[in-house]
C-alpha positions as a LaTeX table, in Angstrom:
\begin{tabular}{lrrr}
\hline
Residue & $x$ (\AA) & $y$ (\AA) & $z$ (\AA) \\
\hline
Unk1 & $-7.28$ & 1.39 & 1.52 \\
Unk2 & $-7.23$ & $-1.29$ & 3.83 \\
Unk3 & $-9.42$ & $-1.32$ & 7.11 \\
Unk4 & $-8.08$ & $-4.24$ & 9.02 \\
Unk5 & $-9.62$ & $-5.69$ & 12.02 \\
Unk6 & $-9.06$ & $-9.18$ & 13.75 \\
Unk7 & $-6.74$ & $-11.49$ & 12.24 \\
Unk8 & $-4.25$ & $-10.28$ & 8.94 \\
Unk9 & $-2.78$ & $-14.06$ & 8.31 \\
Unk10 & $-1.39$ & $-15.50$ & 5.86 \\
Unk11 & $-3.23$ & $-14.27$ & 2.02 \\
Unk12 & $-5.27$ & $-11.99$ & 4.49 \\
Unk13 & $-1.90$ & $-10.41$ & 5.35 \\
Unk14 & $-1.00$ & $-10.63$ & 1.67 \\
Unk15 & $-4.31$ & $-8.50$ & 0.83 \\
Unk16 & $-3.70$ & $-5.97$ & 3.10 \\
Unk17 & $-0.17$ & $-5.30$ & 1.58 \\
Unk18 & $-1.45$ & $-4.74$ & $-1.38$ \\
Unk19 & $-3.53$ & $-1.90$ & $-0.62$ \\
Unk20 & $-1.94$ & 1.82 & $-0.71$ \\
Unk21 & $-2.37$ & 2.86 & 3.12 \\
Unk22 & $-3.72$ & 0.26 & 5.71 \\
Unk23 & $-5.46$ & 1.20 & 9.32 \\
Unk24 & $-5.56$ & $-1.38$ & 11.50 \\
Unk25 & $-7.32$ & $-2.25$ & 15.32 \\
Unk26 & $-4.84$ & $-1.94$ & 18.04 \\
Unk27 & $-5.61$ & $-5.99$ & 18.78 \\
Unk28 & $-5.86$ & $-7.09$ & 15.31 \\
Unk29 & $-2.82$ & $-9.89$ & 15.10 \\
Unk30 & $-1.44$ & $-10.33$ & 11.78 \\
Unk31 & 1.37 & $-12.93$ & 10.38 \\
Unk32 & 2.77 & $-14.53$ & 6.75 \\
Unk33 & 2.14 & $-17.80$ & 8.06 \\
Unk34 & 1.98 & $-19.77$ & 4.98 \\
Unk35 & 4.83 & $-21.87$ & 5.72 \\
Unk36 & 3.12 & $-22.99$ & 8.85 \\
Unk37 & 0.94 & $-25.07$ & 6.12 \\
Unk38 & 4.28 & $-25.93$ & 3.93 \\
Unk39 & 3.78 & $-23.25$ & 1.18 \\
Unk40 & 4.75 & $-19.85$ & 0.82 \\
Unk41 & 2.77 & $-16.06$ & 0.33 \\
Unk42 & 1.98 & $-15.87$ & $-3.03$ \\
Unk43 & 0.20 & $-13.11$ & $-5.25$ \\
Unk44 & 2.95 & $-10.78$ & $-4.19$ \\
Unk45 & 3.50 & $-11.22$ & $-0.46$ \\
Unk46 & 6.79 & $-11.83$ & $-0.40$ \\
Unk47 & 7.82 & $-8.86$ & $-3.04$ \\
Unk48 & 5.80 & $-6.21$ & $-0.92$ \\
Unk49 & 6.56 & $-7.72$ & 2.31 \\
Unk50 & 10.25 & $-6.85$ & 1.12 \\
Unk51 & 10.01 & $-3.75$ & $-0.32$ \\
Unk52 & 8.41 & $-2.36$ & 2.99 \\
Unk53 & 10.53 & $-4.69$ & 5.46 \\
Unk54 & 13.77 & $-5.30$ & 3.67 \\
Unk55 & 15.07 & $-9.00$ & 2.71 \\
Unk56 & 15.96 & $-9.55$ & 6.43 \\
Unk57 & 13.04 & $-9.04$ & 8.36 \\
Unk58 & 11.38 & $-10.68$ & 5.56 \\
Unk59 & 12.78 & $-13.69$ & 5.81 \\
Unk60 & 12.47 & $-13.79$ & 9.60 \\
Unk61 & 8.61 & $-13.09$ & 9.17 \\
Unk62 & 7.99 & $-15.72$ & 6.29 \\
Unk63 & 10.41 & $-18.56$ & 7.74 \\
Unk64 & 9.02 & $-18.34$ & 11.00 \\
Unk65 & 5.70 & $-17.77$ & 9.89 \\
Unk66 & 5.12 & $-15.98$ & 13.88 \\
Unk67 & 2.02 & $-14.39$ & 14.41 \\
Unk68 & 3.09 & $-10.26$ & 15.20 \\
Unk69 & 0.94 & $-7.28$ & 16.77 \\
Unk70 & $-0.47$ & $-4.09$ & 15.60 \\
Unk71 & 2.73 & $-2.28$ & 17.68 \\
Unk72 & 4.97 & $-3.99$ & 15.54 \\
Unk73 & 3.00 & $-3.85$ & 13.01 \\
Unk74 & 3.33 & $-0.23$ & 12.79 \\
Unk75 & 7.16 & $-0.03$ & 14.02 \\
Unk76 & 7.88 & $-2.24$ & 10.86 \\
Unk77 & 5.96 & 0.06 & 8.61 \\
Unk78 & 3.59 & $-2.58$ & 7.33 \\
Unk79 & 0.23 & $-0.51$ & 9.12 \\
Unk80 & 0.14 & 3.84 & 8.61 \\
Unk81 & $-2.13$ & 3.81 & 11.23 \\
Unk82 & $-3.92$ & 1.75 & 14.71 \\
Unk83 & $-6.97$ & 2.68 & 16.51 \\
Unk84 & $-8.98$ & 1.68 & 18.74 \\
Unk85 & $-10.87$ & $-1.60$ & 17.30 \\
Unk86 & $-14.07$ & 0.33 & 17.24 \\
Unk87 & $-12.46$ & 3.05 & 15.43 \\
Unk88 & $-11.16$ & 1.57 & 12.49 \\
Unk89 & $-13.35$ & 2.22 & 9.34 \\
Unk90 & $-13.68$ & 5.66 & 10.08 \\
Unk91 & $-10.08$ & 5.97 & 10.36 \\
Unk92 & $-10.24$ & 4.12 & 7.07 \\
Unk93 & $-12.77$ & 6.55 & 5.66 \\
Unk94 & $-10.82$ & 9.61 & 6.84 \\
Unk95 & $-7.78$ & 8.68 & 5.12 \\
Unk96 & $-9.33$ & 8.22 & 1.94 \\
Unk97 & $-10.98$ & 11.91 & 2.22 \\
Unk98 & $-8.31$ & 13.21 & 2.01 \\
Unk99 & $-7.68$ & 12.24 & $-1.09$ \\
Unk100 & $-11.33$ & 11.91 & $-2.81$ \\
Unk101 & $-11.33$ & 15.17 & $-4.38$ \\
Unk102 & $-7.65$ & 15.55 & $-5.72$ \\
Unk103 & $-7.41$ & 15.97 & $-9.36$ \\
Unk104 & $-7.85$ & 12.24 & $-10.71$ \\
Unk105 & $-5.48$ & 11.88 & $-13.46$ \\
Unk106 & $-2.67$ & 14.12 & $-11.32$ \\
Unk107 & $-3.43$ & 11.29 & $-8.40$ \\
Unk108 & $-3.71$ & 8.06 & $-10.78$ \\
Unk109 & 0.00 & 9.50 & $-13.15$ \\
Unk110 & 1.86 & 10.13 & $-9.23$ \\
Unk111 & 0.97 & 6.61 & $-8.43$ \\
Unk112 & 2.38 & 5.36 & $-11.39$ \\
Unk113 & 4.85 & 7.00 & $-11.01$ \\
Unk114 & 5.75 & 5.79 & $-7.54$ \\
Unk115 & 4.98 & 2.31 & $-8.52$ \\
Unk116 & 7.31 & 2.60 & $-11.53$ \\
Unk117 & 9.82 & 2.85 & $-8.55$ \\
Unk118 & 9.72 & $-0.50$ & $-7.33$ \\
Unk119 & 8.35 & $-2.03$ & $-10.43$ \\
Unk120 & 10.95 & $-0.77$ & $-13.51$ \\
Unk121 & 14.74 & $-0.94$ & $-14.05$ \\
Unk122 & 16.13 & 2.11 & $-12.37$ \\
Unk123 & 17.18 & 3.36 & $-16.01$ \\
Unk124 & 13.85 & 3.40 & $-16.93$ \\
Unk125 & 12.36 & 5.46 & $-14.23$ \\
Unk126 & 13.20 & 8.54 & $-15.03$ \\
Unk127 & 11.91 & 8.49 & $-18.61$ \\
Unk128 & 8.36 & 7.00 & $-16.99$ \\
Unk129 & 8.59 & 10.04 & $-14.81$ \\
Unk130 & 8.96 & 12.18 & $-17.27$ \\
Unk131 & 6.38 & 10.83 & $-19.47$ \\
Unk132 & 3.85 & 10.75 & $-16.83$ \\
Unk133 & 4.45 & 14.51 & $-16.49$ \\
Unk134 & 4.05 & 15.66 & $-19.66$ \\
Unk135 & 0.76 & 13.53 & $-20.19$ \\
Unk136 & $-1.03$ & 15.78 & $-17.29$ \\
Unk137 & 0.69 & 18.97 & $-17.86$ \\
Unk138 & $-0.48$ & 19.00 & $-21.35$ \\
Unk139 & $-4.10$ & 17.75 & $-19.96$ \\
Unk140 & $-3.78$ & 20.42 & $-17.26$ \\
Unk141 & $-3.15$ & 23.20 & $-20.10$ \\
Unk142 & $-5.87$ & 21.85 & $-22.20$ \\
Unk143 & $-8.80$ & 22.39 & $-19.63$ \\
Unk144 & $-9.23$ & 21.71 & $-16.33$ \\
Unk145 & $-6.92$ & 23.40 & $-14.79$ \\
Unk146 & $-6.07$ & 20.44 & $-12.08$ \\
Unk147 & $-5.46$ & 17.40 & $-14.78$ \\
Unk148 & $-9.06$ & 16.68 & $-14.70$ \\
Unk149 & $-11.20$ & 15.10 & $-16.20$ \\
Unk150 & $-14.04$ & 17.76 & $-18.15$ \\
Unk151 & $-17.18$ & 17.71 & $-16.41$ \\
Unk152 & $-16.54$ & 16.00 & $-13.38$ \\
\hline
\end{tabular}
């Protein structure tokens, strides 16, 4: 969960991408400006940049390296949420409720799963599906009742 306020440039930007659901302030200004410097986004920028953007805007983003608002932010998909500055982290905080007390091995297997989808060879997917089910069904049967873990 990312709770972004101010600026989200350059490996800021980068960190925020990485995180599973991002909130950001209405004024926060965010941009893959690397190339502004000569380089280019590294520790996976450009790859997640993509997979939420697509391999034009991408480009436009990176090569111009153009700071961008919260409005377009969210139009482009890179932000699931903006509030008001001063209501960020408990946006932040409310999102993750949600999800706190879901089963933790169900939660942890459907992420895999869904990052198996932009990670593995589309003939592989299905079998890591597949797999992934089986692994917390049989937990499921053998316990907890949810996939969890005993004694939590």
């Amino acid at each position: 969960m990312a709770a972004i306020t101010g600026y989200a440039l350059g490996a800021g930007f980068t960190l925020a991408l990485a995180a599973d659901w991002r909130v950001s302030g209405d004024n926060v200004k965010f941009g893959a400006t690397e190339i502004l410097a000569g380089l280019i986004p590294g520790g996976g920028g450009m790859a997640r940049l993509t997979q939420v953007t697509g391999p034009s805007r991408a480009k436009e983003l990176v090569f111009s390296g153009r700071f961008f608002d919260a409005e377009e932010a969210l139009e482009l998909g890179l932000i699931d949420d903006m509030v008001a500055p001063d209501d960020v982290y408990d946006s932040a905080v409310g999102w993750a409720r949600r999800f706190v007390d879901g089963p933790p091995r169900a939660l942890a297997a459907a992420k895999a799963v869904i990052n198996d989808v932009l990670e593995l060879e589309p003939a592989l997917r299905p079998a890591a599906e597949r797999r992934r089910y089986v692994e917390v069904f049989a937990e499921c049967q053998g316990g907890g009742g949810k996939g969890d873990d005993a004694g939590r």
